[in-house]
Short mmCIF file of C-alpha atoms in Angstrom, two decimals:
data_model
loop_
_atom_site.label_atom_id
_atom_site.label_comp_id
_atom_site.label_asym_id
_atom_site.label_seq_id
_atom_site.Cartn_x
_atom_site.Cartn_y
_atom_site.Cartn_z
CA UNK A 237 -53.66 -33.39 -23.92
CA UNK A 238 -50.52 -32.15 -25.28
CA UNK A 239 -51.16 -28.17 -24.32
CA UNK A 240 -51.36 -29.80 -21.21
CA UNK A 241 -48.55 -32.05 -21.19
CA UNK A 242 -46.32 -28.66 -22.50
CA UNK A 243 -47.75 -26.76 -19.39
CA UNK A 244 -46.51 -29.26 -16.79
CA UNK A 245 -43.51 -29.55 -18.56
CA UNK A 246 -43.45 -25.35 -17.95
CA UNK A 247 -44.75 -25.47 -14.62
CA UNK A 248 -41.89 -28.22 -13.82
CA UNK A 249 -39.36 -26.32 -15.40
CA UNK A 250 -39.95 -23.05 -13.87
CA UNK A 251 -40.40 -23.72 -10.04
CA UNK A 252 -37.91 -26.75 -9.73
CA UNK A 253 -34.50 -25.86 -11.67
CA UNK A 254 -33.24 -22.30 -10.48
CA UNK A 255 -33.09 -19.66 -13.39
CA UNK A 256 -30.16 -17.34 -13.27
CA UNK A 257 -31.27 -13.82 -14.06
CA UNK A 258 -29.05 -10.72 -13.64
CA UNK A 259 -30.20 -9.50 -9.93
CA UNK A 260 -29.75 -13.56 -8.90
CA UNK A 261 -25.75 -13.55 -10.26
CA UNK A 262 -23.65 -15.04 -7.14
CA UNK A 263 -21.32 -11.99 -5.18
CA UNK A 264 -18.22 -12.78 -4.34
CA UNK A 265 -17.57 -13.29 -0.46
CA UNK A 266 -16.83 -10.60 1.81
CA UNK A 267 -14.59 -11.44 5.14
CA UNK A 268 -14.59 -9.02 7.72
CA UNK A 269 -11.46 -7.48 9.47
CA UNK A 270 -12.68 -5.65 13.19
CA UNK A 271 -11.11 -2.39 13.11
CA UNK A 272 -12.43 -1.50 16.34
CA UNK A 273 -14.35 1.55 15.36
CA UNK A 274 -11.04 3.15 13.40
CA UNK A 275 -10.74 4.54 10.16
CA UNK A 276 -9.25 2.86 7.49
CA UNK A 277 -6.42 5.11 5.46
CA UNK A 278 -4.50 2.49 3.53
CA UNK A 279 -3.95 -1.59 3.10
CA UNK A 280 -1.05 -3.40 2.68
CA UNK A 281 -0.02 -7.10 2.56
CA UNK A 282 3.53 -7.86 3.03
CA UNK A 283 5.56 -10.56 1.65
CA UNK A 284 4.52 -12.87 4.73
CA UNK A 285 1.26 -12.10 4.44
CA UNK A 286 0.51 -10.22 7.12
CA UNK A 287 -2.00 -7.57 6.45
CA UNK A 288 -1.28 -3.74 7.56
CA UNK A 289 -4.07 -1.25 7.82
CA UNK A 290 -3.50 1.99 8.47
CA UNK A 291 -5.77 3.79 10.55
CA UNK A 292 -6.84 6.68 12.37
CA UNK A 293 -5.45 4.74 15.75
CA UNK A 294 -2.52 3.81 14.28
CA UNK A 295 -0.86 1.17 12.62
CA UNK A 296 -3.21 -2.56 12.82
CA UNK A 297 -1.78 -5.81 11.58
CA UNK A 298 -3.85 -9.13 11.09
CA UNK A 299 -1.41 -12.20 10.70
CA UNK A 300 -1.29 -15.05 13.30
CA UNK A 301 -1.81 -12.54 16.14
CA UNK A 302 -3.84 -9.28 16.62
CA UNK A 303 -1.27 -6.23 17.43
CA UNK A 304 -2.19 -2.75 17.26
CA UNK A 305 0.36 0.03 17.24
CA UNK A 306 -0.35 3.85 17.58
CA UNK A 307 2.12 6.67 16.57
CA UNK A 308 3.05 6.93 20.15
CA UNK A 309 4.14 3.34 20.13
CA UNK A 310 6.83 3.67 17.35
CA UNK A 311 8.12 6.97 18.65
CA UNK A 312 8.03 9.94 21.77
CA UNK A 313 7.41 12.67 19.10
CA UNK A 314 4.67 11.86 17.04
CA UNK A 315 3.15 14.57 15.19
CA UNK A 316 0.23 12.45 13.64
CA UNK A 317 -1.08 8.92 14.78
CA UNK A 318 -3.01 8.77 11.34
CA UNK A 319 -1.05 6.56 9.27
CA UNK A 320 -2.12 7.36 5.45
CA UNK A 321 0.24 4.90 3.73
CA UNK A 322 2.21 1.53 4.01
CA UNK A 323 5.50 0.75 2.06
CA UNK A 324 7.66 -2.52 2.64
CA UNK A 325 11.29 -2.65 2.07
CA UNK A 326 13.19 -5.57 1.26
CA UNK A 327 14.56 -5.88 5.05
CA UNK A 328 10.88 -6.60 5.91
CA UNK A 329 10.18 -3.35 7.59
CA UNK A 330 7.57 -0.99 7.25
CA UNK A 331 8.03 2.58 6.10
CA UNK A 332 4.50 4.05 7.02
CA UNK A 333 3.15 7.85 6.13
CA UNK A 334 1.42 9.89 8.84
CA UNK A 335 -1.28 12.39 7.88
CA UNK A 336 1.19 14.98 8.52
CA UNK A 337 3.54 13.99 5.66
CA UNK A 338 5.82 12.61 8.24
CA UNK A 339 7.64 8.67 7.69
CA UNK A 340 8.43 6.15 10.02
CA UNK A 341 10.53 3.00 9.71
CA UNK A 342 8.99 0.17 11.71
CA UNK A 343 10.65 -3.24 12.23
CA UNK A 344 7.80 -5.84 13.06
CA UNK A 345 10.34 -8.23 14.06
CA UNK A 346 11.28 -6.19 16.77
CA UNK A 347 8.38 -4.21 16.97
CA UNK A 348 10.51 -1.11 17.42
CA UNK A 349 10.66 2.00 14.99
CA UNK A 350 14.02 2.18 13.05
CA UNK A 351 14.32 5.47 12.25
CA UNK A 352 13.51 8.24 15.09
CA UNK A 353 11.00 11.44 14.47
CA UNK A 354 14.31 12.85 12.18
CA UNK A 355 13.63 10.56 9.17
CA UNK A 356 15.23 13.19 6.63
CA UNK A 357 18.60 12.16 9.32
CA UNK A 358 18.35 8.74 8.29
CA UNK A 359 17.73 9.19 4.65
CA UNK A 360 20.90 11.39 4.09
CA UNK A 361 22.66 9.14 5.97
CA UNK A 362 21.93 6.39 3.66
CA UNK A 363 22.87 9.06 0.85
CA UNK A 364 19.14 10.68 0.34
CA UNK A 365 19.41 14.19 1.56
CA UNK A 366 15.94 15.26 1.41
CA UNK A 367 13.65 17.36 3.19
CA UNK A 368 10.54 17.52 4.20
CA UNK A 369 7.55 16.80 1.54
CA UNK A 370 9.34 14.21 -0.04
CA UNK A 371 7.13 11.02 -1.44
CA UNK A 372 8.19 7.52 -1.70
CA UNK A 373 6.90 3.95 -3.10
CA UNK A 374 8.11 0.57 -3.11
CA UNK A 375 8.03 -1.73 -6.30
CA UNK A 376 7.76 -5.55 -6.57
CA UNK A 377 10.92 -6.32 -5.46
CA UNK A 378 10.86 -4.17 -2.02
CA UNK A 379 12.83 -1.53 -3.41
CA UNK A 380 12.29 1.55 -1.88
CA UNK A 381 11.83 4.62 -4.56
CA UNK A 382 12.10 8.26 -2.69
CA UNK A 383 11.37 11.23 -5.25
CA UNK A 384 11.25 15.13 -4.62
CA UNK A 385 11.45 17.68 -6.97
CA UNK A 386 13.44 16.43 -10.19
CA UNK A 387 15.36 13.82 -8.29
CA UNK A 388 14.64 9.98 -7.76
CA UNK A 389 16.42 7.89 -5.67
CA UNK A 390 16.29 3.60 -5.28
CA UNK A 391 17.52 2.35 -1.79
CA UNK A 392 18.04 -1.31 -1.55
CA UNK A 393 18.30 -1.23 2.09
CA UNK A 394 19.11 -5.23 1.79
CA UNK A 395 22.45 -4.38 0.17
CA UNK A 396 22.60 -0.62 1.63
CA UNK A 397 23.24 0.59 -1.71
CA UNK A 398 21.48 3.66 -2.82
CA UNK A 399 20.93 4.74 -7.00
CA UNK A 400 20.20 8.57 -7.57
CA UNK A 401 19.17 9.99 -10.98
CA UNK A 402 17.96 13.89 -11.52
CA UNK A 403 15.43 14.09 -14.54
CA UNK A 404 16.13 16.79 -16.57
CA UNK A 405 14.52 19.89 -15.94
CA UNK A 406 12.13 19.87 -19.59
CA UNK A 407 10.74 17.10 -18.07
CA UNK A 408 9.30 18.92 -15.11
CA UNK A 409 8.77 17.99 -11.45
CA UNK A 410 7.80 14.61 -10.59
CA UNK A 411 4.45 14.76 -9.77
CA UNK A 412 3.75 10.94 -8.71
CA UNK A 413 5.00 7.48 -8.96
CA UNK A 414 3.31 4.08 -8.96
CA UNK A 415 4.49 0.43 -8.84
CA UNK A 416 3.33 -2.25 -11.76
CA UNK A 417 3.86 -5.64 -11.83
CA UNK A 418 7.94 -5.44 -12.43
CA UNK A 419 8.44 -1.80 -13.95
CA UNK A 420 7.89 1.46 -11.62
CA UNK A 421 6.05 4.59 -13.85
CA UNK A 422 7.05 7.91 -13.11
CA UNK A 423 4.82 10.69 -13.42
CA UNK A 424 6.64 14.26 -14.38
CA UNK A 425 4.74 17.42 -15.35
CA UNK A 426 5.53 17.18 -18.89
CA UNK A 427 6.32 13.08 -19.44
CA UNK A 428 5.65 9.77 -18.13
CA UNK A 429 8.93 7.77 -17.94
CA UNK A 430 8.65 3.45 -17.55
CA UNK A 431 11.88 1.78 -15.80
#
């Protein structure tokens, strides 16, 4: 009577509370974004929330309206409509990297590009003379960081005030930057230097 009583008890157990086991654990949810067939490059949220995907049509945002946006769009001359990476300043516009190495400066307020297909023009003119195959980032405060080479430049386009150091050569090129929480790491062929 009891082995019995202990195999109901089982058999209750077993089929009528759920058991967790390791192929059962919950997934977190998934929401999908239509892309319309293009590739996805790069994401980016901005500060209003708005999310920017760049893609192999060109730029895609997802806020309280659909908009897509190819190369052509922002300017005549585009050399690449693959846009490969996303950086906000703190003016709310959108510096975005073709394929091709190539920036543009789009306003979505205006939904016009800022800067024309001579971006290197518009850098020196803000006190960044740089050429082609440049790299930039932009930290947690919308700071814009251009490097190339040795030198590293901050552009608060806000205040229009531009910060320029040149690492010294022993510490080698700069070979990448990256933004983390409140301090920017740069990456040099010989160090790795914290702000």
């Amino acid at each position: 009577m009891i082995k019995k009583l202990h195999l109901n008890l089982l058999f209750f157990l077993l089929f009528f509370f759920p058991s967790v086991s390791p192929a059962q654990q919950p997934i977190f949810p998934l929401n999908k974004l239509e892309t319309q067939g293009a590739c996805v490059y790069t994401i980016q949220k901005d500060h209003a929330g708005t999310l920017w995907l760049g893609t192999s049509d060109g730029l895609v945002s997802y806020g309280q309206y659909l908009s897509r946006l190819t190369s052509d769009d922002l300017f005549q001359k585009s050399v690449n409509g693959i846009f490969v990476g996303i950086y906000e300043d703190n003016l709310g516009r959108l510096w975005l990297m073709e394929q091709s190495n190539h920036y543009v400066i789009y306003d979505p307020l205006t939904n016009k590009s800022v800067s024309d297909d001579h971006i290197e023009g518009f850098l020196a003119e803000k006190g960044i003379p740089v050429r082609y195959d440049f790299r930039l980032i932009s930290d947690s405060r919308r700071m814009i960081w251009v490097y190339k080479g040795h030198d590293l430049w901050l552009y608060d386009a806000a205040k229009g005030r531009v910060m320029h150091r040149r690492l010294p050569k022993s510490y080698g090129r700069i070979i990448g930057m990256n933004a983390v929480r409140d301090q920017v790491l740069v990456a040099t062929e010989h160090r790795v230097l914290v702000t």
